[in-house]
XYZ file of C-alpha atoms in Angstrom:
399
model
C -50.522 -45.204 -130.132
C -46.962 -46.526 -129.977
C -44.992 -45.096 -127.013
C -41.845 -43.003 -127.717
C -38.413 -44.554 -127.309
C -37.759 -42.141 -124.407
C -40.762 -43.323 -122.440
C -39.759 -46.943 -123.078
C -36.282 -46.321 -121.820
C -37.576 -44.502 -118.795
C -39.923 -47.390 -117.977
C -37.167 -50.007 -118.235
C -34.668 -47.756 -116.276
C -37.137 -47.522 -113.432
C -37.162 -51.294 -113.056
C -33.371 -51.697 -113.678
C -32.491 -52.345 -109.914
C -34.907 -55.303 -110.113
C -33.321 -56.536 -113.284
C -29.784 -56.287 -111.719
C -31.040 -58.078 -108.547
C -32.334 -60.988 -110.626
C -29.129 -61.186 -112.623
C -26.880 -61.151 -109.574
C -29.018 -63.761 -107.756
C -28.946 -65.998 -110.799
C -25.178 -65.618 -111.092
C -24.479 -66.282 -107.454
C -26.776 -69.434 -107.402
C -25.170 -70.702 -110.611
C -21.637 -70.325 -109.256
C -22.537 -72.087 -105.932
C -24.367 -74.935 -107.740
C -21.643 -75.520 -110.276
C -19.211 -75.685 -107.418
C -21.507 -78.171 -105.548
C -21.889 -80.196 -108.769
C -18.143 -80.508 -109.027
C -17.789 -81.690 -105.423
C -20.678 -84.126 -105.938
C -19.239 -85.465 -109.262
C -16.023 -86.487 -107.378
C -18.147 -88.667 -105.118
C -20.036 -90.250 -108.075
C -20.634 -88.938 -111.593
C -24.382 -89.490 -111.174
C -24.503 -86.966 -108.309
C -22.626 -84.393 -110.457
C -25.044 -84.881 -113.371
C -28.023 -84.490 -111.021
C -26.717 -81.237 -109.479
C -25.396 -79.588 -112.742
C -28.892 -79.041 -114.157
C -29.721 -76.909 -111.126
C -26.960 -74.521 -112.186
C -28.482 -74.288 -115.670
C -31.913 -73.641 -114.145
C -30.472 -70.901 -111.912
C -29.236 -68.958 -114.970
C -32.536 -69.627 -116.805
C -34.691 -68.541 -113.859
C -32.819 -65.213 -113.688
C -33.198 -64.746 -117.466
C -36.930 -65.499 -117.489
C -37.479 -63.215 -114.561
C -35.686 -60.449 -116.333
C -37.822 -60.974 -119.435
C -40.945 -60.693 -117.274
C -39.733 -57.570 -115.310
C -38.880 -55.807 -118.700
C -42.203 -56.932 -120.181
C -44.129 -55.478 -117.278
C -42.183 -52.190 -117.543
C -42.935 -52.016 -121.248
C -46.649 -52.735 -120.570
C -46.719 -49.787 -118.103
C -45.199 -47.623 -120.796
C -47.917 -48.679 -123.320
C -45.947 -50.989 -125.545
C -47.966 -53.896 -124.338
C -51.763 -54.101 -123.535
C -52.531 -53.149 -119.977
C -53.264 -56.106 -117.671
C -54.599 -56.553 -114.145
C -51.925 -56.466 -111.448
C -50.933 -59.925 -110.356
C -50.677 -61.177 -106.856
C -47.407 -62.655 -105.605
C -48.797 -66.138 -105.940
C -49.859 -65.445 -109.521
C -46.444 -63.975 -110.410
C -44.722 -67.038 -108.931
C -47.091 -69.325 -110.993
C -46.324 -67.229 -114.069
C -42.619 -67.497 -113.564
C -42.807 -71.251 -113.057
C -44.868 -71.796 -116.187
C -42.641 -69.702 -118.312
C -39.586 -71.447 -116.840
C -40.958 -74.870 -117.632
C -41.781 -73.903 -121.239
C -38.403 -72.267 -121.806
C -36.115 -75.070 -120.551
C -35.788 -76.994 -123.829
C -35.476 -74.003 -126.170
C -32.907 -72.428 -123.819
C -30.825 -75.667 -123.730
C -30.907 -75.721 -127.596
C -29.438 -72.226 -127.677
C -27.254 -73.092 -124.788
C -25.668 -76.016 -126.706
C -25.802 -74.728 -130.316
C -23.768 -71.532 -129.518
C -21.505 -73.318 -127.044
C -22.720 -71.313 -124.062
C -22.812 -74.739 -122.239
C -18.983 -74.704 -122.351
C -18.981 -72.061 -119.572
C -20.763 -74.357 -117.097
C -18.971 -77.489 -118.236
C -15.510 -75.787 -117.807
C -16.517 -74.430 -114.406
C -17.869 -77.917 -113.431
C -14.494 -79.399 -114.517
C -12.489 -76.944 -112.525
C -14.613 -77.498 -109.370
C -14.119 -81.217 -109.814
C -10.391 -81.070 -110.388
C -9.895 -78.775 -107.369
C -10.528 -81.859 -105.205
C -9.431 -84.636 -107.558
C -6.618 -83.769 -109.883
C -6.008 -87.362 -110.934
C -9.482 -88.873 -111.665
C -11.758 -87.672 -114.466
C -14.934 -89.696 -113.893
C -16.980 -86.702 -113.148
C -16.188 -85.119 -116.485
C -17.114 -88.159 -118.464
C -20.579 -88.052 -120.110
C -20.869 -90.842 -122.700
C -23.660 -92.976 -123.958
C -24.141 -95.899 -121.601
C -26.488 -97.416 -119.066
C -26.053 -94.423 -116.733
C -26.811 -91.582 -119.127
C -29.650 -93.580 -120.856
C -31.240 -94.451 -117.432
C -31.062 -90.805 -116.371
C -32.754 -89.545 -119.499
C -35.479 -92.271 -119.494
C -36.211 -91.949 -115.810
C -36.289 -88.067 -115.806
C -38.330 -87.952 -119.058
C -40.794 -90.637 -117.777
C -41.361 -88.904 -114.438
C -41.860 -85.571 -116.287
C -44.542 -87.209 -118.473
C -46.318 -88.694 -115.418
C -46.345 -85.337 -113.567
C -47.568 -83.579 -116.683
C -50.442 -86.062 -117.072
C -51.379 -85.296 -113.430
C -51.441 -81.548 -114.001
C -54.929 -81.008 -112.672
C -54.316 -83.030 -109.415
C -50.582 -82.490 -108.536
C -49.683 -79.789 -105.963
C -48.359 -76.460 -107.229
C -44.855 -77.037 -105.856
C -44.354 -79.932 -108.152
C -43.947 -77.414 -111.004
C -40.363 -76.904 -109.743
C -39.737 -80.668 -109.868
C -41.165 -80.744 -113.404
C -38.728 -78.014 -114.478
C -35.822 -79.915 -112.871
C -36.764 -83.217 -114.572
C -36.957 -81.296 -117.888
C -33.558 -79.828 -117.298
C -32.081 -83.221 -116.368
C -33.162 -85.205 -119.359
C -32.469 -82.400 -121.791
C -29.063 -81.438 -120.408
C -27.791 -85.057 -120.212
C -29.063 -85.628 -123.752
C -27.230 -82.550 -125.011
C -24.019 -83.617 -123.244
C -24.190 -87.151 -124.711
C -24.954 -85.843 -128.177
C -22.012 -83.462 -127.986
C -19.757 -86.400 -127.018
C -21.093 -88.570 -129.849
C -21.063 -85.875 -132.537
C -17.516 -84.845 -131.527
C -16.154 -88.021 -133.141
C -18.243 -87.822 -136.320
C -15.768 -85.752 -138.375
C -12.910 -88.162 -137.618
C -15.114 -91.188 -138.431
C -16.351 -89.632 -141.684
C -12.754 -88.838 -142.913
C -11.925 -92.570 -142.410
C -14.670 -93.653 -144.718
C -13.485 -94.590 -148.265
C -16.176 -92.645 -150.127
C -15.659 -89.495 -147.985
C -11.941 -89.797 -148.475
C -12.473 -90.009 -152.237
C -14.640 -86.823 -152.163
C -12.042 -84.990 -150.162
C -9.350 -85.904 -152.646
C -11.554 -84.617 -155.515
C -11.982 -81.316 -153.533
C -8.271 -81.056 -153.175
C -7.913 -81.552 -156.921
C -10.336 -78.724 -157.547
C -8.499 -76.475 -155.163
C -5.229 -77.168 -157.079
C -6.871 -76.606 -160.443
C -9.011 -73.509 -159.529
C -7.778 -71.015 -156.997
C -11.200 -69.498 -156.597
C -12.575 -72.821 -155.317
C -10.164 -72.843 -152.439
C -11.002 -69.152 -151.630
C -14.705 -69.915 -151.733
C -14.451 -73.054 -149.485
C -12.131 -71.296 -147.028
C -14.602 -68.445 -146.788
C -17.615 -70.576 -145.928
C -16.604 -71.128 -142.277
C -15.976 -67.481 -141.394
C -19.163 -66.413 -143.243
C -21.261 -68.974 -141.449
C -19.665 -67.916 -138.123
C -20.652 -64.296 -138.789
C -24.193 -65.144 -139.942
C -24.684 -67.415 -136.908
C -23.522 -64.760 -134.369
C -24.993 -61.665 -136.027
C -28.475 -63.070 -137.290
C -29.168 -66.489 -136.010
C -28.303 -66.020 -132.328
C -30.364 -62.883 -131.838
C -33.261 -64.476 -133.644
C -32.961 -67.614 -131.445
C -33.094 -65.294 -128.341
C -36.090 -63.685 -129.793
C -37.755 -67.088 -130.128
C -36.909 -67.901 -126.519
C -38.428 -64.578 -125.372
C -41.540 -65.558 -127.398
C -41.884 -68.755 -125.348
C -41.794 -66.602 -122.154
C -44.141 -63.997 -123.589
C -46.450 -66.594 -125.076
C -49.606 -65.347 -123.368
C -49.021 -61.724 -124.434
C -47.939 -62.215 -128.041
C -50.205 -60.891 -130.806
C -49.306 -61.738 -134.392
C -52.482 -60.633 -136.131
C -54.514 -63.253 -138.017
C -53.117 -66.619 -138.682
C -51.332 -67.324 -141.968
C -53.324 -69.110 -144.651
C -51.568 -72.372 -144.299
C -52.272 -72.535 -140.538
C -55.922 -71.691 -141.176
C -56.130 -74.458 -143.786
C -54.589 -77.021 -141.305
C -57.132 -76.003 -138.629
C -60.021 -76.269 -141.117
C -58.990 -79.754 -141.980
C -58.593 -80.637 -138.382
C -62.057 -79.272 -137.717
C -63.576 -81.603 -140.369
C -62.061 -84.737 -138.706
C -64.324 -86.957 -136.575
C -64.012 -86.545 -132.766
C -62.129 -89.738 -132.465
C -59.449 -88.696 -134.962
C -59.324 -85.213 -133.372
C -58.547 -86.772 -129.984
C -55.817 -88.939 -131.575
C -54.241 -85.963 -133.403
C -54.420 -83.832 -130.299
C -52.760 -86.597 -128.166
C -49.957 -87.019 -130.738
C -49.319 -83.339 -131.347
C -50.394 -81.380 -128.341
C -47.000 -81.229 -126.556
C -45.129 -80.279 -129.735
C -47.673 -77.686 -130.765
C -47.883 -76.092 -127.247
C -44.085 -75.923 -126.936
C -43.227 -74.603 -130.391
C -46.340 -72.511 -131.269
C -44.877 -69.401 -129.599
C -41.748 -69.814 -131.818
C -43.879 -69.915 -134.903
C -45.707 -66.823 -133.777
C -42.458 -64.966 -133.283
C -41.364 -66.019 -136.824
C -44.709 -64.675 -138.093
C -44.183 -61.401 -136.200
C -40.693 -60.913 -137.663
C -41.915 -61.806 -141.195
C -44.786 -59.352 -141.110
C -42.729 -56.541 -139.505
C -40.538 -56.473 -142.540
C -36.716 -56.128 -142.913
C -36.221 -52.712 -141.312
C -37.451 -53.437 -137.747
C -35.714 -56.861 -137.682
C -32.437 -55.326 -138.998
C -32.712 -52.607 -136.385
C -33.031 -55.278 -133.700
C -30.080 -57.273 -135.099
C -27.974 -54.131 -135.088
C -28.833 -53.332 -131.484
C -28.177 -56.851 -130.413
C -24.749 -56.810 -132.219
C -23.794 -53.508 -130.585
C -24.612 -54.748 -127.116
C -22.879 -58.071 -127.796
C -19.699 -56.229 -128.904
C -19.664 -54.153 -125.738
C -17.631 -56.534 -123.487
C -14.588 -56.215 -125.787
C -14.772 -52.378 -125.762
C -15.373 -52.363 -121.998
C -12.369 -54.601 -121.461
C -10.085 -52.464 -123.575
C -11.476 -49.290 -121.831
C -10.721 -50.833 -118.405
C -7.225 -51.812 -119.401
C -6.471 -48.208 -120.614
C -8.046 -46.866 -117.425
C -6.152 -49.158 -115.044
C -2.811 -48.820 -116.799
C 0.063 -51.249 -116.613
C 0.154 -53.698 -113.711
C 1.962 -56.984 -112.869
C 0.569 -60.226 -114.270
C -0.519 -61.380 -110.773
C -2.682 -58.137 -110.366
C -4.460 -58.828 -113.660
C -5.001 -62.519 -112.644
C -6.591 -61.363 -109.409
C -8.916 -58.696 -110.951
C -9.920 -60.532 -114.163
C -12.882 -62.322 -112.520
C -14.215 -59.160 -110.960
C -13.888 -57.296 -114.308
C -15.674 -60.165 -116.119
C -18.498 -60.023 -113.562
C -18.803 -56.240 -113.878
C -18.957 -56.533 -117.673
C -21.635 -59.284 -117.445
C -23.696 -57.139 -115.014
C -23.779 -54.395 -117.684
C -24.036 -56.398 -120.907
C -26.234 -59.519 -120.211
C -29.300 -57.634 -118.666
C -28.991 -55.120 -121.477
C -29.046 -57.888 -124.070
C -32.172 -59.410 -122.529
C -33.823 -55.993 -122.301
C -33.065 -55.485 -126.040
C -34.626 -58.797 -126.867
C -37.760 -58.134 -124.747
C -38.203 -54.670 -126.120
C -37.876 -55.873 -129.686
C -40.455 -58.547 -129.220
C -42.891 -56.163 -127.528
C -42.525 -53.669 -130.324
C -42.986 -56.259 -132.977
C -46.093 -57.434 -131.175
C -47.308 -53.840 -130.986
C -46.866 -53.449 -134.782
C -49.015 -56.595 -135.293
C -51.818 -55.055 -133.205
C -52.006 -52.055 -135.429
C -55.088 -52.082 -137.738
C -54.392 -53.209 -141.283
C -50.980 -54.791 -140.457
C -52.076 -58.249 -141.741
C -54.243 -59.253 -144.571
C -57.644 -60.744 -143.637
C -57.719 -64.483 -143.265
C -60.468 -67.010 -143.707
C -62.365 -67.408 -140.425
C -62.079 -70.673 -138.556
C -65.272 -72.925 -138.501
C -67.326 -72.655 -135.465
C -66.850 -75.486 -132.987
C -69.644 -77.961 -133.210
């Protein structure tokens, strides 16, 4: 039986102090670590790039912890299957495992929707507070430094992952840090490289010829210009209203991987597994070695996509609407505060803007994460209902 919305809200509200505590702890740790990264970057760019991933991890740890807290609250309300209470050590291990799996998907969202700019700008300000002339700490280009950092961090991560059964438990934190280092430096380098692509393309003769032909079409047909001018705004709306909340849903799926239930596998997945089962043991080991990391990392994302597809358009549209309403809340809260505070000198607004932004984030960000977690839990609950998915061919028994 699906719990009522009132019982779900009551369950989440009961854990809201814990949610806020995790958010504020992550916010404070991120601010301090970004500041430390800026100071370290003035000593040497390497040190700055080694500290900055810790700030990213601080934000991610708080987000993953909020997801887990909300998931547990929903489980108590009946939206998730009941599980045995976990000890503190088991909870720490669960948080560490979810954090490690979520680093790369989080950084993809982090970069694709320019959330990374918040930390980069804060890092730049912290660096320039001490050194207003130099800019070495802000330079992240492809070269021996960035390539070496990516290769060393990725290599150490692979070694620790191979030693999973023998390494101490505390090395999980080191593993998450190494994952953040190579992924973040790669993202920053790619942003630098791709930033010059449009200018390079426009200098190519073939591209210049195509742009001239497009200009001719604009001059000949007015509707072509209107159509091309509308692509950018439409894509921006689709990205923010649909793709971003779905990306957050996928990230929550990585955190909730052990609790997801998407019914039977789709036919194409069953066929792939059947073909894999017919391979010889030698080929099975080779395929597993080549694909295990990719499958383990992105399988939860596939399952979330399956959940959304099987749920149908109405539940997904309801989630998108709820996410959009919460995302729009900061603008309305800001306007409301301005009306409530009334006119003040510019210096007063400059002094209070940071506090107002923090108060807005304290309200909005945990609420966004709670909406994502609740949506994923309800989609998974729908998949557990009898008859939600068509029967699939059974997998062959392991020989």
